[in-house]
Short mmCIF file of C-alpha atoms and ligand atoms in Angstrom, two decimals:
data_model
loop_
_atom_site.label_atom_id
_atom_site.label_comp_id
_atom_site.label_asym_id
_atom_site.label_seq_id
_atom_site.Cartn_x
_atom_site.Cartn_y
_atom_site.Cartn_z
CA UNK A 1 0.99 19.16 -25.08
CA UNK A 2 -2.46 18.41 -23.64
CA UNK A 3 -2.93 14.84 -22.51
CA UNK A 4 -5.55 12.84 -20.68
CA UNK A 5 -4.20 9.87 -18.73
CA UNK A 6 -7.11 7.51 -18.27
CA UNK A 7 -7.55 4.19 -16.54
CA UNK A 8 -9.19 2.35 -13.65
CA UNK A 9 -8.32 3.00 -10.01
CA UNK A 10 -4.92 1.48 -9.30
CA UNK A 11 -3.76 1.57 -12.93
CA UNK A 12 -0.87 3.87 -12.00
CA UNK A 13 -2.15 7.12 -13.53
CA UNK A 14 -0.89 9.31 -10.68
CA UNK A 15 2.58 7.73 -10.64
CA UNK A 16 3.02 8.03 -14.40
CA UNK A 17 1.48 11.52 -14.58
CA UNK A 18 4.14 12.74 -12.12
CA UNK A 19 6.92 11.22 -14.23
CA UNK A 20 5.51 12.80 -17.40
CA UNK A 21 5.24 16.13 -15.59
CA UNK A 22 8.92 15.96 -14.71
CA UNK A 23 10.21 14.84 -18.10
CA UNK A 24 8.09 17.10 -20.30
CA UNK A 25 7.68 20.05 -17.94
CA UNK A 26 3.90 20.11 -18.20
CA UNK A 27 1.86 20.26 -15.00
CA UNK A 28 -0.31 17.40 -13.80
CA UNK A 29 -3.89 18.18 -12.86
CA UNK A 30 -5.36 15.44 -10.69
CA UNK A 31 -8.97 15.98 -9.61
CA UNK A 32 -8.67 13.24 -6.96
CA UNK A 33 -5.61 14.93 -5.42
CA UNK A 34 -7.35 18.29 -5.47
CA UNK A 35 -10.36 16.83 -3.66
CA UNK A 36 -8.12 15.11 -1.09
CA UNK A 37 -6.32 18.42 -0.46
CA UNK A 38 -9.66 20.24 -0.09
CA UNK A 39 -10.83 17.66 2.46
CA UNK A 40 -7.58 17.89 4.39
CA UNK A 41 -7.77 21.71 4.47
CA UNK A 42 -11.46 21.56 5.42
CA UNK A 43 -12.49 23.99 2.68
CA UNK A 44 -16.13 24.38 1.59
CA UNK A 45 -15.41 22.16 -1.40
CA UNK A 46 -13.80 19.59 0.90
CA UNK A 47 -16.84 19.53 3.15
CA UNK A 48 -19.13 19.02 0.17
CA UNK A 49 -17.21 16.11 -1.34
CA UNK A 50 -15.90 14.26 1.76
CA UNK A 51 -18.65 11.70 2.25
CA UNK A 52 -19.03 11.07 -1.49
CA UNK A 53 -15.33 10.41 -1.96
CA UNK A 54 -15.16 8.18 1.06
CA UNK A 55 -18.04 6.09 -0.29
CA UNK A 56 -16.15 5.47 -3.55
CA UNK A 57 -18.86 7.18 -5.63
CA UNK A 58 -18.28 10.05 -8.05
CA UNK A 59 -18.41 13.71 -7.11
CA UNK A 60 -21.21 15.47 -9.12
CA UNK A 61 -20.17 16.43 -12.66
CA UNK A 62 -20.83 20.13 -12.20
CA UNK A 63 -18.59 20.31 -9.13
CA UNK A 64 -15.72 18.61 -10.95
CA UNK A 65 -16.14 20.58 -14.17
CA UNK A 66 -16.22 23.90 -12.30
CA UNK A 67 -13.05 22.94 -10.42
CA UNK A 68 -11.20 21.99 -13.62
CA UNK A 69 -12.36 25.11 -15.49
CA UNK A 70 -11.27 27.38 -12.62
CA UNK A 71 -7.95 25.62 -12.25
CA UNK A 72 -7.06 25.80 -15.94
CA UNK A 73 -7.29 29.60 -15.86
CA UNK A 74 -3.88 29.63 -14.15
CA UNK A 75 -1.26 30.61 -16.77
CA UNK A 76 0.90 27.70 -15.65
CA UNK A 77 -1.41 25.48 -17.75
CA UNK A 78 -1.07 27.64 -20.89
CA UNK A 79 1.56 25.42 -22.48
CA UNK A 80 -0.20 22.17 -21.73
CA UNK A 81 -1.09 19.79 -18.96
CA UNK A 82 -1.71 16.21 -18.12
CA UNK A 83 -5.15 15.37 -16.75
CA UNK A 84 -5.32 12.48 -14.32
CA UNK A 85 -8.73 11.32 -13.07
CA UNK A 86 -10.72 13.61 -15.33
CA UNK A 87 -12.94 13.29 -17.35
CA UNK A 88 -14.64 10.37 -15.65
CA UNK A 89 -18.11 10.52 -17.22
CA UNK A 90 -19.38 11.30 -20.72
CA UNK A 91 -20.91 14.54 -19.39
CA UNK A 92 -17.48 15.58 -18.06
CA UNK A 93 -15.86 14.74 -21.41
CA UNK A 94 -18.43 16.87 -23.24
CA UNK A 95 -17.90 19.74 -20.81
CA UNK A 96 -14.14 19.44 -21.23
CA UNK A 97 -14.54 19.65 -25.01
CA UNK A 98 -16.38 22.94 -24.52
CA UNK A 99 -13.60 24.24 -22.24
CA UNK A 100 -10.99 23.36 -24.88
CA UNK A 101 -13.02 25.01 -27.60
CA UNK A 102 -13.57 28.20 -25.60
CA UNK A 103 -9.82 28.45 -25.09
CA UNK A 104 -9.04 27.62 -28.72
CA UNK A 105 -7.11 24.53 -27.63
CA UNK A 106 -7.00 20.92 -28.75
CA UNK A 107 -6.35 17.69 -26.97
CA UNK A 108 -3.25 15.89 -28.26
CA UNK A 109 -4.07 12.42 -27.04
CA UNK A 110 -6.17 10.35 -24.69
CA UNK A 111 -4.07 7.57 -23.20
CA UNK A 112 -5.84 4.54 -21.78
CA UNK A 113 -3.59 2.74 -19.30
CA UNK A 114 -4.89 -0.81 -19.28
CA UNK A 115 -4.68 -3.24 -16.34
CA UNK A 116 -7.03 -6.10 -15.49
CA UNK A 117 -9.23 -6.07 -12.37
CA UNK A 118 -7.38 -8.76 -10.34
CA UNK A 119 -4.11 -6.85 -10.62
CA UNK A 120 -5.80 -3.53 -9.73
CA UNK A 121 -7.17 -4.89 -6.47
CA UNK A 122 -3.75 -6.32 -5.59
CA UNK A 123 -2.01 -3.01 -6.26
CA UNK A 124 -4.48 -0.88 -4.33
CA UNK A 125 -4.30 -3.19 -1.33
CA UNK A 126 -0.50 -3.17 -1.47
CA UNK A 127 0.01 0.58 -1.85
CA UNK A 128 -0.87 1.35 1.78
CA UNK A 129 -1.34 5.09 1.35
CA UNK A 130 -3.91 5.02 4.11
CA UNK A 131 -6.61 6.43 1.87
CA UNK A 132 -10.06 6.01 3.41
CA UNK A 133 -11.38 4.77 0.04
CA UNK A 134 -8.74 2.02 -0.29
CA UNK A 135 -10.60 -0.60 1.77
CA UNK A 136 -11.80 -3.78 -0.05
CA UNK A 137 -15.48 -2.68 0.00
CA UNK A 138 -14.73 0.82 -1.28
CA UNK A 139 -12.42 -0.51 -3.98
CA UNK A 140 -15.23 -2.77 -5.15
CA UNK A 141 -17.56 0.25 -5.40
CA UNK A 142 -14.89 2.25 -7.27
CA UNK A 143 -14.34 -0.52 -9.79
CA UNK A 144 -18.10 -0.85 -10.36
CA UNK A 145 -18.43 2.91 -10.80
CA UNK A 146 -15.48 2.80 -13.19
CA UNK A 147 -16.99 0.03 -15.30
CA UNK A 148 -20.46 1.61 -15.41
CA UNK A 149 -19.78 5.33 -15.67
CA UNK A 150 -16.17 5.87 -16.61
CA UNK A 151 -15.26 3.11 -19.09
CA UNK A 152 -17.58 4.61 -21.79
CA UNK A 153 -15.37 7.71 -21.84
CA UNK A 154 -12.77 5.66 -23.73
CA UNK A 155 -15.21 5.09 -26.61
CA UNK A 156 -16.00 8.78 -26.66
CA UNK A 157 -12.35 9.62 -27.41
CA UNK A 158 -11.94 6.66 -29.74
CA UNK A 159 -14.69 8.20 -31.85
CA UNK A 160 -12.72 11.44 -31.89
CA UNK A 161 -9.68 9.51 -33.15
CA UNK A 162 -7.70 10.46 -30.03
CA UNK A 163 -7.35 7.08 -28.32
CA UNK A 164 -3.94 5.57 -27.55
CA UNK A 165 -3.77 2.31 -25.61
CA UNK A 166 -0.84 1.54 -23.30
CA UNK A 167 -0.32 -1.74 -21.47
CA UNK A 168 -0.24 -0.88 -17.76
CA UNK A 169 1.35 -4.17 -16.67
CA UNK A 170 5.02 -4.20 -15.79
CA UNK A 171 7.41 -2.09 -13.76
CA UNK A 172 6.98 1.67 -13.33
CA UNK A 173 10.00 2.20 -15.62
CA UNK A 174 8.70 -0.15 -18.31
CA UNK A 175 5.33 1.58 -18.40
CA UNK A 176 6.95 5.03 -18.44
CA UNK A 177 9.08 3.90 -21.38
CA UNK A 178 5.92 2.91 -23.29
CA UNK A 179 4.38 6.30 -22.52
CA UNK A 180 7.42 8.32 -23.55
CA UNK A 181 7.79 6.47 -26.84
CA UNK A 182 4.16 7.29 -27.55
CA UNK A 183 4.47 10.95 -26.53
CA UNK A 184 7.74 11.43 -28.39
CA UNK A 185 6.03 10.30 -31.57
CA UNK A 186 2.99 12.54 -31.34
P1 ADP B 1 -8.52 6.49 -8.20
O1 ADP B 1 -8.28 6.66 -9.66
O2 ADP B 1 -7.51 5.58 -7.54
O3 ADP B 1 -9.93 6.11 -7.85
P2 ADP B 1 -8.57 9.38 -7.76
O4 ADP B 1 -7.67 10.13 -6.85
O5 ADP B 1 -8.52 9.69 -9.21
O6 ADP B 1 -8.26 7.85 -7.46
O7 ADP B 1 -10.08 9.60 -7.29
C1 ADP B 1 -10.53 9.36 -5.97
C2 ADP B 1 -12.00 9.79 -5.82
O8 ADP B 1 -12.13 11.19 -6.08
C3 ADP B 1 -13.00 9.12 -6.75
O9 ADP B 1 -13.40 7.85 -6.29
C4 ADP B 1 -14.14 10.17 -6.76
O10 ADP B 1 -14.93 10.09 -5.59
C5 ADP B 1 -13.39 11.48 -6.70
N1 ADP B 1 -13.10 12.01 -8.06
C6 ADP B 1 -11.85 12.25 -8.57
N2 ADP B 1 -11.95 12.70 -9.84
C7 ADP B 1 -13.27 12.73 -10.14
C8 ADP B 1 -14.02 13.08 -11.29
N3 ADP B 1 -13.42 13.50 -12.42
N4 ADP B 1 -15.37 12.97 -11.24
C9 ADP B 1 -16.00 12.57 -10.13
N5 ADP B 1 -15.37 12.21 -9.01
C10 ADP B 1 -14.01 12.29 -9.00
#
């Protein structure tokens, strides 16, 4: 099963992706987590993306696409995966389509986890993970970037007939229940 879990910052993608990973035994691939790990380990990639990530802007498409392509070579992704935080621009979505095609694979579904802006800001401020991009100013930038650059990605997959919409309001369990009933009926 190959799934994209899509949604604005604070929608709960990471939380739900981990639950899906556990239940269905398919690995989660989170570009944001990979960048945070690279920064923490002070790798070359980490050094290149640190200031961009901290500003709340997007890492350049080529950097992200190269990272995803290299990561997916690992045989652990052969039976499927759940993408969280990627693709985030139309150019990334197009590049991902080429990666799928080269590997003879297809995407099963693109799930849009939907939560309104007021609730997102509340959640991010409450989560207290100590992320340097979780301050009110950076969250504002991230939401703007999301609305301008990332939201159009949903239409891209809608045109491919792959879009599923899931209400992201409610408890973690309630939302997971909505996701599993969708995935179990694919
Ligand atoms: P959130 O969804 O809460 O913003 P993420 O962990 O997905 O958190 O992303 C954090 C940051 O990592 C983004 O603001 C961006 O700078 C960078 N990033 C993650 N994924 C991508 C991507 N696909 N394209 C560009 N930048 C990305």
